[in-house]
Short mmCIF file of C-alpha atoms in Angstrom, two decimals:
data_model
loop_
_atom_site.label_atom_id
_atom_site.label_comp_id
_atom_site.label_asym_id
_atom_site.label_seq_id
_atom_site.Cartn_x
_atom_site.Cartn_y
_atom_site.Cartn_z
CA GLY A 1 0.00 0.00 0.00
CA GLN A 2 0.92 3.65 -0.14
CA ASN A 3 2.07 5.33 3.01
CA ILE A 4 3.34 8.71 4.12
CA ASP A 5 4.76 9.08 7.64
CA GLN A 6 5.52 12.27 9.49
CA PRO A 7 5.56 13.14 13.19
CA THR A 8 2.23 14.14 14.67
CA GLU A 9 3.46 17.14 16.60
CA MET A 10 6.67 19.08 17.22
CA THR A 11 7.53 21.99 19.48
CA ALA A 12 10.23 24.58 18.85
CA THR A 13 11.33 27.95 20.16
CA GLU A 14 10.96 31.27 18.39
CA GLY A 15 14.16 32.12 16.51
CA ALA A 16 15.36 28.52 16.43
CA ILE A 17 15.54 25.94 13.64
CA VAL A 18 13.27 22.92 13.23
CA GLN A 19 13.37 19.97 10.85
CA ILE A 20 10.19 18.08 9.98
CA ASN A 21 10.79 14.65 8.49
CA CYS A 22 8.67 12.72 6.04
CA THR A 23 9.14 9.15 4.82
CA TYR A 24 7.12 7.64 2.06
CA GLN A 25 6.29 4.42 0.25
CA THR A 26 4.28 4.98 -2.91
CA SER A 27 3.58 3.33 -6.23
CA GLY A 28 5.77 5.50 -8.39
CA PHE A 29 7.11 8.96 -7.72
CA ASN A 30 6.48 12.22 -9.52
CA GLY A 31 7.57 14.65 -6.88
CA LEU A 32 7.10 15.54 -3.24
CA PHE A 33 5.28 18.60 -1.98
CA TRP A 34 5.21 20.42 1.33
CA TYR A 35 2.18 22.48 2.26
CA GLN A 36 1.49 24.71 5.26
CA GLN A 37 -1.96 24.72 6.81
CA HIS A 38 -3.05 27.10 9.55
CA ALA A 39 -5.93 25.99 11.74
CA GLY A 40 -9.27 26.38 10.00
CA GLU A 41 -7.68 27.35 6.70
CA ALA A 42 -6.82 25.58 3.47
CA PRO A 43 -3.27 24.40 2.73
CA THR A 44 -0.83 26.67 0.93
CA PHE A 45 2.02 25.44 -1.26
CA LEU A 46 5.53 25.70 0.19
CA SER A 47 7.89 23.59 -1.90
CA TYR A 48 8.32 20.90 -4.51
CA ASN A 49 11.18 18.39 -4.88
CA VAL A 50 11.51 15.88 -7.68
CA LEU A 51 15.30 15.49 -7.79
CA ASP A 52 17.59 14.57 -4.90
CA GLY A 53 19.01 17.42 -2.95
CA LEU A 54 18.15 20.59 -1.14
CA GLU A 55 15.82 23.31 -2.39
CA GLU A 56 16.10 26.59 -0.50
CA LYS A 57 13.44 29.26 -0.46
CA GLY A 58 14.03 31.98 2.07
CA ARG A 59 13.67 30.69 5.62
CA PHE A 60 12.32 27.37 4.34
CA SER A 61 14.31 24.56 2.74
CA SER A 62 13.22 21.14 1.58
CA PHE A 63 15.40 18.10 1.05
CA LEU A 64 14.72 14.90 -0.88
CA SER A 65 16.40 11.50 -1.07
CA ARG A 66 14.50 9.28 -3.48
CA SER A 67 16.59 6.20 -2.75
CA LYS A 68 15.69 6.47 0.93
CA GLY A 69 12.09 7.57 0.39
CA TYR A 70 12.80 10.49 2.66
CA SER A 71 12.30 14.22 2.76
CA TYR A 72 12.55 16.94 5.32
CA LEU A 73 11.33 20.52 5.62
CA LEU A 74 13.73 22.83 7.42
CA LEU A 75 12.42 26.04 8.94
CA LYS A 76 14.95 28.63 10.12
CA GLU A 77 14.58 31.73 12.28
CA LEU A 78 11.23 30.51 13.49
CA GLN A 79 8.50 33.06 13.97
CA MET A 80 5.26 32.70 15.92
CA LYS A 81 3.32 32.83 12.65
CA ASP A 82 5.03 29.58 11.62
CA SER A 83 2.81 27.75 14.09
CA ALA A 84 0.76 25.57 11.76
CA SER A 85 0.44 22.06 10.42
CA TYR A 86 2.91 21.02 7.74
CA LEU A 87 1.68 18.47 5.24
CA CYS A 88 3.92 16.20 3.20
CA ALA A 89 2.40 14.89 -0.04
CA VAL A 90 3.81 12.63 -2.73
CA MET A 91 2.60 12.51 -6.33
CA ASP A 92 2.43 8.88 -7.41
CA SER A 93 2.73 7.30 -10.86
CA ASN A 94 -0.88 8.29 -11.65
CA TYR A 95 -0.16 11.90 -10.72
CA GLN A 96 -2.39 11.53 -7.67
CA LEU A 97 -1.32 13.25 -4.47
CA ILE A 98 -0.90 10.95 -1.47
CA TRP A 99 -1.11 13.00 1.72
CA GLY A 100 0.57 12.54 5.06
CA ALA A 101 -1.44 13.25 8.21
CA GLY A 102 0.49 16.45 8.83
CA THR A 103 2.83 17.63 11.56
CA LYS A 104 1.49 20.21 13.97
CA LEU A 105 4.29 22.65 14.77
CA ILE A 106 3.99 24.63 18.00
CA ILE A 107 6.27 27.64 18.39
CA LYS A 108 6.95 28.89 21.90
CA PRO A 109 8.34 32.32 22.76
CA GLY B 1 -1.91 34.32 -9.82
CA ALA B 2 -3.43 30.85 -9.32
CA VAL B 3 -6.24 31.90 -7.01
CA VAL B 4 -9.04 29.51 -6.14
CA SER B 5 -12.21 30.69 -4.47
CA GLN B 6 -14.81 28.64 -2.69
CA HIS B 7 -18.32 29.55 -1.66
CA PRO B 8 -19.82 29.48 0.87
CA SER B 9 -17.10 29.55 3.51
CA ARG B 10 -19.45 28.31 6.19
CA VAL B 11 -22.88 26.70 6.06
CA ILE B 12 -25.23 25.29 8.65
CA CYS B 13 -28.15 23.21 7.46
CA LYS B 14 -30.81 20.88 8.74
CA SER B 15 -30.53 17.15 8.35
CA GLY B 16 -32.07 15.97 5.07
CA THR B 17 -31.37 19.10 3.08
CA SER B 18 -28.91 19.47 0.21
CA VAL B 19 -25.99 21.85 0.16
CA LYS B 20 -24.09 23.09 -2.89
CA ILE B 21 -20.47 24.25 -2.66
CA GLU B 22 -18.85 26.14 -5.52
CA CYS B 23 -15.18 26.12 -6.43
CA ARG B 24 -13.81 28.63 -8.92
CA SER B 25 -10.38 29.19 -10.42
CA LEU B 26 -10.25 32.97 -10.70
CA ASP B 27 -7.28 33.65 -12.92
CA PHE B 28 -6.59 30.41 -14.73
CA GLN B 29 -8.41 27.61 -16.48
CA ALA B 30 -8.48 24.35 -14.60
CA THR B 31 -9.32 21.23 -16.57
CA THR B 32 -9.01 19.25 -13.34
CA MET B 33 -10.23 20.13 -9.89
CA PHE B 34 -10.12 18.06 -6.72
CA TRP B 35 -12.52 17.79 -3.81
CA TYR B 36 -11.25 16.91 -0.35
CA ARG B 37 -12.77 16.62 3.07
CA GLN B 38 -10.88 17.00 6.28
CA PHE B 39 -11.87 15.97 9.78
CA PRO B 40 -10.41 17.81 12.78
CA LYS B 41 -6.72 17.08 13.27
CA LYS B 42 -6.76 14.67 10.35
CA SER B 43 -5.17 14.79 6.94
CA LEU B 44 -6.88 15.66 3.69
CA MET B 45 -8.99 12.88 2.25
CA LEU B 46 -9.47 13.00 -1.50
CA MET B 47 -13.10 12.47 -2.37
CA ALA B 48 -13.09 12.86 -6.13
CA THR B 49 -11.32 14.28 -9.12
CA SER B 50 -13.46 16.57 -11.20
CA ASN B 51 -12.79 16.77 -14.93
CA GLU B 52 -14.28 19.50 -17.09
CA GLY B 53 -16.90 18.14 -19.45
CA SER B 54 -16.85 14.60 -18.12
CA LYS B 55 -17.90 12.58 -15.09
CA ALA B 56 -15.98 12.90 -11.89
CA THR B 57 -13.74 10.10 -10.70
CA TYR B 58 -14.65 9.12 -7.16
CA GLU B 59 -12.34 7.56 -4.61
CA GLN B 60 -13.19 4.22 -3.11
CA GLY B 61 -15.80 4.50 -0.39
CA VAL B 62 -17.18 7.85 -1.54
CA GLU B 63 -20.83 7.67 -2.56
CA LYS B 64 -21.25 9.34 -5.93
CA ASP B 65 -25.01 9.67 -5.47
CA LYS B 66 -24.53 11.48 -2.20
CA PHE B 67 -21.70 13.76 -3.27
CA LEU B 68 -22.66 15.06 -6.71
CA ILE B 69 -19.90 16.78 -8.63
CA ASN B 70 -20.37 18.92 -11.71
CA HIS B 71 -17.52 20.53 -13.60
CA ALA B 72 -19.50 22.70 -15.96
CA SER B 73 -16.71 24.94 -17.18
CA LEU B 74 -12.95 25.37 -17.05
CA THR B 75 -13.29 27.66 -14.05
CA LEU B 76 -16.13 26.15 -12.03
CA SER B 77 -16.76 22.89 -10.22
CA THR B 78 -19.59 22.28 -7.77
CA LEU B 79 -20.03 19.72 -5.02
CA THR B 80 -23.56 19.03 -3.83
CA VAL B 81 -24.01 17.12 -0.60
CA THR B 82 -27.43 15.55 -0.99
CA SER B 83 -29.68 14.69 1.94
CA ALA B 84 -27.02 15.81 4.38
CA HIS B 85 -26.73 14.15 7.78
CA PRO B 86 -24.74 15.12 10.88
CA GLU B 87 -21.95 12.70 9.93
CA ASP B 88 -21.41 14.76 6.77
CA SER B 89 -20.31 17.70 8.92
CA SER B 90 -16.74 18.40 7.91
CA PHE B 91 -14.34 20.84 6.27
CA TYR B 92 -14.62 20.54 2.49
CA ILE B 93 -11.76 21.90 0.41
CA CYS B 94 -11.37 22.12 -3.34
CA SER B 95 -8.15 22.51 -5.27
CA ALA B 96 -7.11 23.01 -8.86
CA ARG B 97 -4.01 22.62 -10.95
CA ASP B 98 -2.85 25.43 -13.18
CA PRO B 99 -1.52 23.74 -16.35
CA GLN B 100 0.65 26.79 -17.07
CA ARG B 101 2.65 26.31 -13.89
CA GLU B 102 6.06 24.67 -13.83
CA TYR B 103 5.13 22.24 -11.08
CA ASN B 104 2.01 20.14 -10.68
CA GLU B 105 1.15 21.78 -7.39
CA GLN B 106 -2.46 22.15 -6.40
CA PHE B 107 -3.86 25.51 -5.35
CA PHE B 108 -6.51 25.29 -2.69
CA GLY B 109 -9.70 27.19 -2.11
CA PRO B 110 -10.26 28.57 1.41
CA GLY B 111 -12.55 25.67 2.33
CA THR B 112 -16.18 25.31 3.37
CA ARG B 113 -17.11 24.32 6.88
CA LEU B 114 -20.35 22.35 6.77
CA THR B 115 -22.36 21.75 9.92
CA VAL B 116 -25.42 19.55 9.65
CA LEU B 117 -27.80 19.78 12.58
#
């Protein structure tokens, strides 16, 4: 079956760095997405990785290792507004998105 | 660019009534739209893929007669929850792909919170 695993909840301190991991097992691979979702709102697109390596976009970076079925989202200089759920999603061979359950990130002052 | 709107944002209805939710791509044409539902603290659950001019493709376990989807144009898809019951209360979110974009990312509407009394 297809499976996306990510931690349920993480806590970090304002100004610090946090890494949210995602492992996946899917039928085929056409890219991995990270989305941010604030409570009561729809997800917003953060990043896309289809090749191995690190993609940096401001305070956020996303890493992919296809051979390990592994990705992480790295958030630097954490701000209170970064408190949200972070969803990992993999596009399978049918171009369908398989969603992880999301990681709730709590930022403390 | 790539803005998706959804209406209404919140609806409360009586059990047995039908509710229609609209999803519009405002600045692009979307041949494919997606309908999700999300329970509190749970991940997105894909209900169906809506294709312009053809029948929607429903995920396993989703009743097509209960959740009617119509994709009448390249910018509009509607989801009608027929004969709604309290267990249908949920957060319904639509998304669309912009074929002009480099990636295949989905852009989400703001969601509709349905409460069935």
